[in-house]
Short mmCIF file of C-alpha atoms and ligand atoms in Angstrom, two decimals:
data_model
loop_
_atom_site.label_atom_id
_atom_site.label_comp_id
_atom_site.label_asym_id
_atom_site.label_seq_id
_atom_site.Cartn_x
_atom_site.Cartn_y
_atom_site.Cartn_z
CA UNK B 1 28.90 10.97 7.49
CA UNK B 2 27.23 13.90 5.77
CA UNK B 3 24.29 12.73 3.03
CA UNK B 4 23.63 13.85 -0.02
CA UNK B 5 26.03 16.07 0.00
CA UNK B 6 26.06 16.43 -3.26
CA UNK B 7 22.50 18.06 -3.43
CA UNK B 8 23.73 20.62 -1.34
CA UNK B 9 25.84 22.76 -3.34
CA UNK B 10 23.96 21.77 -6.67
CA UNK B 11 20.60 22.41 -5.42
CA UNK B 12 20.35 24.22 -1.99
CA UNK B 13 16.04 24.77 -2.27
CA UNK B 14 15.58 21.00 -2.71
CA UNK B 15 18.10 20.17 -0.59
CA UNK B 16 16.58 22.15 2.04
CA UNK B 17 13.52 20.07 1.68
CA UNK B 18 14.85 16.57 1.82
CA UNK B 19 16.00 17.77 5.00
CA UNK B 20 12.84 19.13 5.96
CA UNK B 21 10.75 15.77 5.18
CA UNK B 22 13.85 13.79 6.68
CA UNK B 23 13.25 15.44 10.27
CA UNK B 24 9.56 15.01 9.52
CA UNK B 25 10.07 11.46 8.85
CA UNK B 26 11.73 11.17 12.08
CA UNK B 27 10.01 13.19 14.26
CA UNK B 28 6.21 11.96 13.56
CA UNK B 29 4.51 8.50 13.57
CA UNK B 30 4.41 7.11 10.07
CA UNK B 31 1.39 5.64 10.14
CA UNK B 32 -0.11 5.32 6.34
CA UNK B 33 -0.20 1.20 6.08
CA UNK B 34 1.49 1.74 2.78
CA UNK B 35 4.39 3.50 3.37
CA UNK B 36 7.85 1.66 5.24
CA UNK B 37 10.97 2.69 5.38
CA UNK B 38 13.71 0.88 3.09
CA UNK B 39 17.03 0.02 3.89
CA UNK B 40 19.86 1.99 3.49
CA UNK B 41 20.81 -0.44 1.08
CA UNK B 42 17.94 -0.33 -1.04
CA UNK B 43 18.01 3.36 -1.34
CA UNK B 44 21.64 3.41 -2.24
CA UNK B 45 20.46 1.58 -5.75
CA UNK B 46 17.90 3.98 -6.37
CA UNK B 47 20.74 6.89 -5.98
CA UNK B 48 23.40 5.02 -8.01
CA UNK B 49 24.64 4.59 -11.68
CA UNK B 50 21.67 1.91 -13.08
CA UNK B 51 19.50 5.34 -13.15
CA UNK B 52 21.42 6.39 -16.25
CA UNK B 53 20.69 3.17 -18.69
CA UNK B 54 18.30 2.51 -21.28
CA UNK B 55 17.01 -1.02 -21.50
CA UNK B 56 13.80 -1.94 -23.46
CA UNK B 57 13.29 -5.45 -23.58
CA UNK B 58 14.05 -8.25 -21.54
CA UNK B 59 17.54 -10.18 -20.12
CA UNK B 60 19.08 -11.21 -23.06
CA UNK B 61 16.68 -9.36 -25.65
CA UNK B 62 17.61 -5.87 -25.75
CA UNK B 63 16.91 -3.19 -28.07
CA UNK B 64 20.13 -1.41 -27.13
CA UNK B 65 24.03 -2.41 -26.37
CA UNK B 66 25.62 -2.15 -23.12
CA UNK B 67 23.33 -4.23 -20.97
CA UNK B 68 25.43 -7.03 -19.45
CA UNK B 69 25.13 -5.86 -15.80
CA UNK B 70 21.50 -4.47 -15.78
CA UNK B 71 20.49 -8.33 -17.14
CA UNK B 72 22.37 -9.70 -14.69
CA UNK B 73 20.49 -7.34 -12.02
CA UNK B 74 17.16 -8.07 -13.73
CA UNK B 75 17.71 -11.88 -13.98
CA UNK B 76 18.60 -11.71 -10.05
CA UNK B 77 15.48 -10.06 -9.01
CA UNK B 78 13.34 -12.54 -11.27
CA UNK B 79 15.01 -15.80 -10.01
CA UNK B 80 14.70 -14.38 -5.80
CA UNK B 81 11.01 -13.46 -6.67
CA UNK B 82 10.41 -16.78 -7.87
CA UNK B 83 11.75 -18.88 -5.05
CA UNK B 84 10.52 -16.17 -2.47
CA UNK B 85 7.19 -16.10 -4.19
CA UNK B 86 7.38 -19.62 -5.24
CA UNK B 87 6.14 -19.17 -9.05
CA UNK B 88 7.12 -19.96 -12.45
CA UNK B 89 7.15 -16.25 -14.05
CA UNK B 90 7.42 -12.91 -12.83
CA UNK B 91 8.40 -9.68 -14.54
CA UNK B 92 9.73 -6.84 -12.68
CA UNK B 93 9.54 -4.29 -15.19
CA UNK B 94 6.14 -2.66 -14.15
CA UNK B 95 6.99 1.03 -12.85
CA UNK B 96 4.25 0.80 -9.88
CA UNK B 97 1.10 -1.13 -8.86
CA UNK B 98 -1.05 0.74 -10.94
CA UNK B 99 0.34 0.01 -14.30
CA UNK B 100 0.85 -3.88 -13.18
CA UNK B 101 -2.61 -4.19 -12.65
CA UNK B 102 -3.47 -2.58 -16.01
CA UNK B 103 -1.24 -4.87 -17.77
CA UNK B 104 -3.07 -8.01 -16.10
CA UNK B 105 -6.25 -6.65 -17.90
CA UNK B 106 -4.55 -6.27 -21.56
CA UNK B 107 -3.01 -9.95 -21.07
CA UNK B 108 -6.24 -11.03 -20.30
CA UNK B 109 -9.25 -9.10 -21.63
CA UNK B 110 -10.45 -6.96 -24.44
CA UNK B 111 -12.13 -3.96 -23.75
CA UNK B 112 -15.99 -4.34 -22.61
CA UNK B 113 -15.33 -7.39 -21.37
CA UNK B 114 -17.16 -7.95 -17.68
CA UNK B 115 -14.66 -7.84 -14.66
CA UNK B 116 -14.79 -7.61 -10.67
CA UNK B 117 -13.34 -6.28 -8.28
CA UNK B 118 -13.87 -5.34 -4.59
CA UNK B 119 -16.13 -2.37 -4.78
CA UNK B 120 -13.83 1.12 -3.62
CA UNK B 121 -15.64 2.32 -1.23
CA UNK B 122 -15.73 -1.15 0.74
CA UNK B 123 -12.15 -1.04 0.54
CA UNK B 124 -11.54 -1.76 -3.11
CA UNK B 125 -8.65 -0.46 -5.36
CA UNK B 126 -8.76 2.06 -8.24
CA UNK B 127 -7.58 -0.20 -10.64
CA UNK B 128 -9.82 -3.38 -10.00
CA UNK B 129 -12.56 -1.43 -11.98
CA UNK B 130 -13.39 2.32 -10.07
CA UNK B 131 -15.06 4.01 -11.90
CA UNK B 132 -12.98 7.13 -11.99
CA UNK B 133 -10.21 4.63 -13.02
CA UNK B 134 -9.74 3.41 -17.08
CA UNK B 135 -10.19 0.17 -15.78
CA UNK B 136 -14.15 0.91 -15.20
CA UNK B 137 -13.97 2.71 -18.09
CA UNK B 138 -12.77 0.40 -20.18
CA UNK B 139 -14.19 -2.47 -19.06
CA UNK B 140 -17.98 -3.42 -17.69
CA UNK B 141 -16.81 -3.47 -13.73
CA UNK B 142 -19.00 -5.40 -11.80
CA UNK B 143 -17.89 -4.54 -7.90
CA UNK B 144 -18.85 -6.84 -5.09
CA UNK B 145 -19.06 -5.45 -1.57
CA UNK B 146 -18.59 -5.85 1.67
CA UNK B 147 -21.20 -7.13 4.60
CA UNK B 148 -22.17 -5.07 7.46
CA UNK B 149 -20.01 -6.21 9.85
CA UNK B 150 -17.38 -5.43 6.89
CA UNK B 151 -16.29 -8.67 5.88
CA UNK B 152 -15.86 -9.54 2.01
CA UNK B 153 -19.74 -10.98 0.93
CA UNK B 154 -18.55 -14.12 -0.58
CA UNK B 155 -22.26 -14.78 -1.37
CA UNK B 156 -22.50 -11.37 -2.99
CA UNK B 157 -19.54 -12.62 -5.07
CA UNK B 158 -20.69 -15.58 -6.62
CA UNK B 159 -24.03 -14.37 -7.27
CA UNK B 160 -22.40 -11.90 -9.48
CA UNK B 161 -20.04 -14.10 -11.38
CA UNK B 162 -22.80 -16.50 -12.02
CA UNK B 163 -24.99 -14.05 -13.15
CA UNK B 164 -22.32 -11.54 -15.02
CA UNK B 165 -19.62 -14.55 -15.87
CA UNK B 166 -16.56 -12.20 -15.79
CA UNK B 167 -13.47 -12.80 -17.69
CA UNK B 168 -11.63 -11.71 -14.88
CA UNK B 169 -12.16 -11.41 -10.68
CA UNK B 170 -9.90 -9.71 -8.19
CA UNK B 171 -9.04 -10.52 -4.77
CA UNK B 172 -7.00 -8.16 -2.44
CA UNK B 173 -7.69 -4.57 -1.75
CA UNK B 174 -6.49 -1.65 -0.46
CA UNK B 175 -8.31 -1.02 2.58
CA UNK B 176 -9.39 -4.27 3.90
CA UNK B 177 -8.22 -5.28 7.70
CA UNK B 178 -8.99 -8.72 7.44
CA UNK B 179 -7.36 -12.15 5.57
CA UNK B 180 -8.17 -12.14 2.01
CA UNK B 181 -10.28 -15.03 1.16
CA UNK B 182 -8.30 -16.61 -1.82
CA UNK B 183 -9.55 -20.12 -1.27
CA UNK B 184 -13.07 -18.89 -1.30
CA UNK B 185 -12.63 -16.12 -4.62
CA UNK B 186 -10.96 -19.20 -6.25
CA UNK B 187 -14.30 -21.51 -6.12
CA UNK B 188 -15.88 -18.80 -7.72
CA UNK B 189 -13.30 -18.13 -10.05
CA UNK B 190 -13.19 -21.68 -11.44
CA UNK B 191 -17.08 -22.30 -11.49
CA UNK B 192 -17.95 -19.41 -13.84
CA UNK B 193 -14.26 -20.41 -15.86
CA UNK B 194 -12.72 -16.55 -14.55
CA UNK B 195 -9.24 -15.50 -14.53
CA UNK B 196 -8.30 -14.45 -10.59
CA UNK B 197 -5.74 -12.40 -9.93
CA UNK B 198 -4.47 -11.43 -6.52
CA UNK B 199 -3.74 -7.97 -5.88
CA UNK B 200 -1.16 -8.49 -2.47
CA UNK B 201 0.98 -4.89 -2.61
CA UNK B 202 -0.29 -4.65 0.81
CA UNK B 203 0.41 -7.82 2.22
CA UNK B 204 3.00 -9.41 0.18
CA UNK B 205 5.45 -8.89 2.75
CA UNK B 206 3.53 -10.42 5.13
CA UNK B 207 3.22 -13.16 3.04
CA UNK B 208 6.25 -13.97 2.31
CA UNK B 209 7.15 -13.46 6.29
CA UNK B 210 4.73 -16.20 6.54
CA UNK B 211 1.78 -13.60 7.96
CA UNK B 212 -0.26 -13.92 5.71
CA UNK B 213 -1.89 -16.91 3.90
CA UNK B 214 -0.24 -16.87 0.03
CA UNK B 215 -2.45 -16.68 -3.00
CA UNK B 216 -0.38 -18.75 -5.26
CA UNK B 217 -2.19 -22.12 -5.00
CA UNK B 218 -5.30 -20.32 -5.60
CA UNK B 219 -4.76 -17.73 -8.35
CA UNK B 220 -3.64 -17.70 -11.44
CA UNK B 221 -1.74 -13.99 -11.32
CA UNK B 222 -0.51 -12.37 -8.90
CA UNK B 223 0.38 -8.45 -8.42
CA UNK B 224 2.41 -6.25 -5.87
CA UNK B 225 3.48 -3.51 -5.44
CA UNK B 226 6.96 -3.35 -3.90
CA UNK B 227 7.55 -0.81 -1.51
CA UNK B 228 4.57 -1.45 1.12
CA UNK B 229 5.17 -4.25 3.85
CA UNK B 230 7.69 -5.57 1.28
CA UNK B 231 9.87 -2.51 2.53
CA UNK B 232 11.61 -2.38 -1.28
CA UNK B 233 11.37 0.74 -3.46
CA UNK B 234 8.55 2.42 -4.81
CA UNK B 235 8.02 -0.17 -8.32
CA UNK B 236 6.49 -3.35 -8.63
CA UNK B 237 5.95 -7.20 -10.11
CA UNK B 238 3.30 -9.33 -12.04
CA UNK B 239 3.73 -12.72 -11.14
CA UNK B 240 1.67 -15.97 -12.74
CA UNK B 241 1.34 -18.82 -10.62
CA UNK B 242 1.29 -23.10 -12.32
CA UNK B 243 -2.51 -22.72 -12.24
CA UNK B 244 -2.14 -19.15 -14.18
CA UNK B 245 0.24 -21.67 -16.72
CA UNK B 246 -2.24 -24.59 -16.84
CA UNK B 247 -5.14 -22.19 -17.45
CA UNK B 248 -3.27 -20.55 -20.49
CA UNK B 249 0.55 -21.30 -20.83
CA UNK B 250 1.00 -18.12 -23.09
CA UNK B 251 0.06 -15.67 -20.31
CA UNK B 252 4.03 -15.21 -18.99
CA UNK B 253 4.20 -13.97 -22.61
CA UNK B 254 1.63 -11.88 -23.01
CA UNK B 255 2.13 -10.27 -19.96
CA UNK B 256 5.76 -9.45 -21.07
CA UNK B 257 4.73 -7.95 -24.70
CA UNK B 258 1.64 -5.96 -22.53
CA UNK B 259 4.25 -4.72 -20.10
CA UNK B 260 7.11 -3.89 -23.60
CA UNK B 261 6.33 -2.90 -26.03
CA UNK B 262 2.56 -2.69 -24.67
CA UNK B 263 2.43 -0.34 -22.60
CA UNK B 264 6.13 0.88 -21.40
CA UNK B 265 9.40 2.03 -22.55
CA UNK B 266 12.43 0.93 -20.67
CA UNK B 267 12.47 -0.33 -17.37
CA UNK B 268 13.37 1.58 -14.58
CA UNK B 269 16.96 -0.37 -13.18
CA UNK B 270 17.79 1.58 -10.65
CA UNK B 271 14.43 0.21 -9.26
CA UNK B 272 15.03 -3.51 -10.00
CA UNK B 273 18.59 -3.48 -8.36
CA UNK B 274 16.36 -2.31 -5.39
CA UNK B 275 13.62 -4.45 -5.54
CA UNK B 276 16.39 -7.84 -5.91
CA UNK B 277 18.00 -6.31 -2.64
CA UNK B 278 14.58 -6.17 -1.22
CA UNK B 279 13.70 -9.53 -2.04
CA UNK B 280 17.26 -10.69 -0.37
CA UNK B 281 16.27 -8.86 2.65
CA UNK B 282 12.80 -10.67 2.54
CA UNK B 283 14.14 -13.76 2.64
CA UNK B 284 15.77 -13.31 5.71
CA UNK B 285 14.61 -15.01 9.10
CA UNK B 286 14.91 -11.42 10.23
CA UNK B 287 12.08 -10.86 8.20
CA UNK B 288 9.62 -13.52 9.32
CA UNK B 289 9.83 -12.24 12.64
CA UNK B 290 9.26 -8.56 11.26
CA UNK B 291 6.53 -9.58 9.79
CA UNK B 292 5.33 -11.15 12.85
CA UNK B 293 5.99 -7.81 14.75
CA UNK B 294 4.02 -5.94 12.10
CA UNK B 295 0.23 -8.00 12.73
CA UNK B 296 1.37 -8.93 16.77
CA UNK B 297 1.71 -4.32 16.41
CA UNK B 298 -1.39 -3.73 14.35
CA UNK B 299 -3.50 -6.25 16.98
CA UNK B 300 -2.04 -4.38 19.88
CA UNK B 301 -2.79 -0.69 18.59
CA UNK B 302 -6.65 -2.16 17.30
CA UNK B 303 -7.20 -3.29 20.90
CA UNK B 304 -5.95 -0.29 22.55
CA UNK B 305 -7.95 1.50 20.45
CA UNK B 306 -11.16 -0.61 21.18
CA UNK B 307 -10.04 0.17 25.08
CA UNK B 308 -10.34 3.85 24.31
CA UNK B 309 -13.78 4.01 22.78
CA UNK B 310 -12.51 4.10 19.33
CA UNK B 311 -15.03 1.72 16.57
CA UNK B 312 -13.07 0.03 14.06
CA UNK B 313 -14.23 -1.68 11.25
CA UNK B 314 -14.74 -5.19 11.50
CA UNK B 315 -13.98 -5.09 14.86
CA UNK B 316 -10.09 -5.73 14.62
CA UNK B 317 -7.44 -6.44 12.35
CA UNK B 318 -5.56 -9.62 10.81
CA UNK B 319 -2.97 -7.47 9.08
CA UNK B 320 -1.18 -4.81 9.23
CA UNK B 321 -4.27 -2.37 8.82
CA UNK B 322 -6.69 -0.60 11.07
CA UNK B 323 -9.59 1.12 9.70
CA UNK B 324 -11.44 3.92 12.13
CA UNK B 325 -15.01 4.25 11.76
CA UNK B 326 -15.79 7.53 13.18
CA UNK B 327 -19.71 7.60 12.42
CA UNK B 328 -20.46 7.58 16.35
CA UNK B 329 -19.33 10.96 15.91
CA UNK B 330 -21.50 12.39 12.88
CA UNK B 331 -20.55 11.72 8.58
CA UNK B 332 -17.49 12.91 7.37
CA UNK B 333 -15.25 13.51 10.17
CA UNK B 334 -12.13 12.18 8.71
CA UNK B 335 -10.86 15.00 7.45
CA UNK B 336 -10.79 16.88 10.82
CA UNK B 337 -8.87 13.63 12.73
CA UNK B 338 -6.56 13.30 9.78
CA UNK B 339 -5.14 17.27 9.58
CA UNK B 340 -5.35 17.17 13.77
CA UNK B 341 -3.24 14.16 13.86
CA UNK B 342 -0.74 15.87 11.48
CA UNK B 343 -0.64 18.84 13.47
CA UNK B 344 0.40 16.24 16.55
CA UNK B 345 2.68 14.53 14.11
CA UNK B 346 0.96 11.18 13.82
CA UNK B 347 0.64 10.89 9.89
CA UNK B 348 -2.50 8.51 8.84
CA UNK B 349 -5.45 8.90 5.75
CA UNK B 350 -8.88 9.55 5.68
CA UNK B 351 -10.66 6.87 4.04
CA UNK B 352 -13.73 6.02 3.17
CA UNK B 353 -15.60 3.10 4.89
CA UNK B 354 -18.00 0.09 3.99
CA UNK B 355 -21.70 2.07 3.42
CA UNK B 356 -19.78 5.33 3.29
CA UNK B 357 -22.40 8.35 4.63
CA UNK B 358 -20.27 11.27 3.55
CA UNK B 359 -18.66 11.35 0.09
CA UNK B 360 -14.88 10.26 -0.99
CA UNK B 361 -13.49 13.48 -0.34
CA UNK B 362 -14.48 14.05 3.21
CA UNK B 363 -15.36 10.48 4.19
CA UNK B 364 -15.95 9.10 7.72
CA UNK B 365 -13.18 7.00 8.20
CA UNK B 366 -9.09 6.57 9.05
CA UNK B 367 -7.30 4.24 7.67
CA UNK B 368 -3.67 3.73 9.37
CA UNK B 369 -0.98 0.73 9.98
CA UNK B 370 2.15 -0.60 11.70
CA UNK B 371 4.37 -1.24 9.09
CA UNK B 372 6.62 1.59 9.19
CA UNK B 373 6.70 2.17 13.17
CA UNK B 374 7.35 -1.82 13.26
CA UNK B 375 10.63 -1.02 10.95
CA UNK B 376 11.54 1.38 13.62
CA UNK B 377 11.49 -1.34 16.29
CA UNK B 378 8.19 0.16 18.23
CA UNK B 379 6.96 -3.12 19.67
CA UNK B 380 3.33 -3.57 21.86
CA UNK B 381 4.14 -1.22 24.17
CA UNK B 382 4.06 1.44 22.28
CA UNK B 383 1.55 0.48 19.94
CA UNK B 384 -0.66 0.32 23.39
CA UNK B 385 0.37 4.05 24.00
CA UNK B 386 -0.10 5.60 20.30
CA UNK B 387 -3.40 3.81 20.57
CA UNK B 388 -4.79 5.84 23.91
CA UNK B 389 -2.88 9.57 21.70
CA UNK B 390 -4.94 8.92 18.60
CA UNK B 391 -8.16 8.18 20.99
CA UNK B 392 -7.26 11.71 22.80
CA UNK B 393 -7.23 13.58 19.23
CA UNK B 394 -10.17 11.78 17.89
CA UNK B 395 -12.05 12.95 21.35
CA UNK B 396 -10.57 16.46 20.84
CA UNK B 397 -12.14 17.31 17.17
CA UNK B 398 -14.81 14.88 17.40
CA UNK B 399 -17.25 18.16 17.59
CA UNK B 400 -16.02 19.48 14.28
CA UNK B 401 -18.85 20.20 11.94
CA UNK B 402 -18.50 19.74 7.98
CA UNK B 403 -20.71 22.50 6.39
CA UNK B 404 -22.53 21.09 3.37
CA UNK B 405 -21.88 24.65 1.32
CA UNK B 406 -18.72 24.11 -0.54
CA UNK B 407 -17.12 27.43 -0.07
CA UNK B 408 -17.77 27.58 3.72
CA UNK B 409 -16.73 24.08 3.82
CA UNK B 410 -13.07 25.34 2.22
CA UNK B 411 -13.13 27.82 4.62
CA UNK B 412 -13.80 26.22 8.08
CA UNK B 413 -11.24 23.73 7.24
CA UNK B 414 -8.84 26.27 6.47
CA UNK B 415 -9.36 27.81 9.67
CA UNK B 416 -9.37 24.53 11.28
CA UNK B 417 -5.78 23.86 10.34
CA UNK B 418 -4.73 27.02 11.89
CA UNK B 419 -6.23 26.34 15.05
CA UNK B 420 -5.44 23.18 15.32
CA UNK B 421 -1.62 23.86 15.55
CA UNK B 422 -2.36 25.87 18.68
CA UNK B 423 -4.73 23.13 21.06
CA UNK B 424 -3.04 22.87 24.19
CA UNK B 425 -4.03 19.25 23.38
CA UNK B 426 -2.64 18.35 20.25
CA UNK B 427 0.64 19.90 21.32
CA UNK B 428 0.92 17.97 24.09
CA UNK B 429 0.25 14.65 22.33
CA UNK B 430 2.74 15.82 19.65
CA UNK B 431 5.55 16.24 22.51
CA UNK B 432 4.69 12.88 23.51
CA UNK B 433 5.24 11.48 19.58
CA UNK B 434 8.53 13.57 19.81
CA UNK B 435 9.97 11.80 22.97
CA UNK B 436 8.62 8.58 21.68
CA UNK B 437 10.59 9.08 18.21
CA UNK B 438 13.53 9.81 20.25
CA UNK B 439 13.44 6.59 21.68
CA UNK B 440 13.64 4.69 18.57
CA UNK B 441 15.91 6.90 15.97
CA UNK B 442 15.57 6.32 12.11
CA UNK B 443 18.19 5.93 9.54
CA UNK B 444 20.73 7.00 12.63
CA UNK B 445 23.96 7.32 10.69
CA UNK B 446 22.01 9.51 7.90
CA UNK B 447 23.55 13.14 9.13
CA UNK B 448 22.58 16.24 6.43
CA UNK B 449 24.59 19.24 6.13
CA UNK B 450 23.98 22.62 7.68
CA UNK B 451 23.27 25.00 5.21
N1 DSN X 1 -1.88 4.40 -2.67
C1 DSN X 1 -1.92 3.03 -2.29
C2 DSN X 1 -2.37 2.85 -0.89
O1 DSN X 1 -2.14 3.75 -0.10
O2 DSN X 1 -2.96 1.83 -0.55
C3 DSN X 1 -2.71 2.20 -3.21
O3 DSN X 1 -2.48 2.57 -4.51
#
């Protein structure tokens, strides 16, 4: 069956490149821990009619007519949240992670008030009070940080709250390879009388696979995105657990009016026909056991990594996440393993890690994942193989110098990509991703026209 067919006579350029990142998709190792591939299913609902409505409001409160079916869609995807999440509220509406999260903080807070998040270089999010984000902007962010061996400082944590007494703390991150401690951000929490919220878009699919210990007893809201290890499309939910209720029974509300008329027009319900068929799909015993697959994957690839000389941060992983440190090899080396591995086809992010020596923009780390290659059905095996490629690339450019001028900097790494594409090397590990890819095809029926 020919896709998208469509596209092809009304657009041939863009058309063209759908193709062109389709084969990409297929033919590389999709290795950014945030990224999965959906069902076919899933995607279907983003491509069908629910992209045409308007809906401000909520089921049963519309501010326009003609909005039978998208409730009945919206109340779906709330009521298979709730039982999958096992919470009281949720709203779907949010259009991505980052706007969820800002809505937490209007429910909540006012601006100045003191908040804390993870710090972002230690792994930390934007949103949970960066300072290049509003949410240090608008609020007094007090970050906490990691230890040495790069586990959360729990100590660090409550020395701040007690001193600072923050209106609100989050737990979860974005770049963080080990359990998050809820139980032990909750104590805090509750001692200096803080909101917590748990920030799971990475997890939250392997927490509802069973993965991954679940925040609700501890927190009183909870955020995701959707699209991550919950393998739903790109959008996202605010959840508030019985404690969130207890602590201030008004929140589900406030939450709603921060989300519309607060901060958002009408939802997007092409999205939240998606994200109910994602939740369905979650709730599968299928999904358990991909879950499963996704940390048993992520273990396998850390130790094969560890085999081949590679230091990762912490030491290991408990997720789905593996962060590089590649200090052994000079500051600011990411940048040189990340565009090297995309030459080879092997598509990861350069990251910063805990006690960063470079800067954000070339920083010294990788951060990459299994969920995606899991969807794909890649098992130990091959985790055990990708592991000993990446080592081969990291040992090939591990020589690279960063200038510290800015113009030659632009300028070596231009030339860098160039030659890159040419190292007998990196061609021959990306004609070993190529047969591998072969071996485990993605989205198989999904043929595109010639043009
Ligand atoms: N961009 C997401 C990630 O890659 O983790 C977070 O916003």
């Amino acid at each position: 069956m020919i896709w998208f067919n469509e596209i092809s006579g009304a657009d041939p350029e863009v058309y063209a490149s759908i193709k062109r990142e389709l084969d990409r998709q297929r033919t590389g190792l999709e290795m950014i821990p945030s990224e999965n591939f959906t069902s076919v299913a899933v995607m279907q609902a983003m491509g069908s009619v629910l992209t045409n409505k308007y809906s401000e409001g909520y089921p049963g409160k519309r501010y326009y007519g003609g909005n039978q079916f998208i409730d009945e869609i919206e109340k779906t995807a709330i009521e298979r949240a709730k039982k999958l999440f096992d919470v009281p509220y949720v709203n779907v509406q949010p259009y991505s992670g980052s706007p969820a999260n800002l809505a937490v903080y209007m429910a909540i807070c006012k601006p100045g008030d003191v908040i804390m998040g993870q710090n972002l270089t230690d792994g930390g999010h934007l949103t949970h009070g960066g300072k290049m984000s509003v949410t240090g902007q608008i609020f007094r962010s007090i970050p906490y940080h990691v230890k040495p061996d790069g586990y959360i400082d729990i100590e660090e944590a409550r020395k701040l709250a007690v001193e600072n007494k923050p209106k609100l703390i989050w737990v979860g991150s974005t770049a963080y390879t080990r359990e998050f401690p809820f139980e032990e951000m909750a104590k805090i929490a509750d001692e200096v009388g803080a909101y917590l919220a748990a920030d799971i878009a990475h997890v939250a699919g392997l927490v509802v696979g069973g993965a991954h210990k679940s925040p609700v007893q501890y927190v009183h809201v909870v955020t995701t995105t959707t699209h991550k290890t919950l393998r739903g499309p790109r959008g996202a939910i605010i959840m508030v657990t019985e404690k969130g209720m207890k602590k201030d029974p008004e929140l589900p509300s406030k939450i709603d009016k921060t989300i519309f008329p607060g901060m958002q027009g009408g939802p997007h319900d092409h999205t939240t026909a998606g994200i109910a068929i994602a939740l369905l799909e979650a709730s599968k015993p299928e999904f358990r056991e991909y879950a499963r697959q996704i940390v048993a994957n992520s273990r396998a690839l850390a130790d094969s990594l560890k085999k081949n000389g590679v230091r990762l941060v912490t030491g290991g992983t408990d997720n789905h996440m593996i962060l590089i440190d590649l200090t052994q090899h000079g500051k600011g080396k990411g940048v040189f393993v990340q565009d090297a591995l995309d030459a080879a086809g092997i598509t990861v992010n350069k990251n910063t890690i805990p006690n960063e020596p470079a800067s954000p923009f070339y920083p010294s780390g990788i951060r990459l994942g299994t969920p995606a290659l899991t969807t794909r059905g890649m098992k130990e095996p091959e985790m055990r193989l990708i592991g000993g490629l990446i080592a081969d690339v990291i040992n090939e450019v591990k020589g690279e110098e960063l200038p510290e001028d800015k113009d030659k900097r632009n300028e070596v790494l231009k030339g860098f990509k160039e030659r890159i594409k040419d190292n007998d090397k990196i061609t021959e590990v990306r004609r070993k991703v190529i047969e591998l890819c072969d071996k485990f095809p993605l989205y198989p029926g999904m043929e595109l026209a010639d043009q």
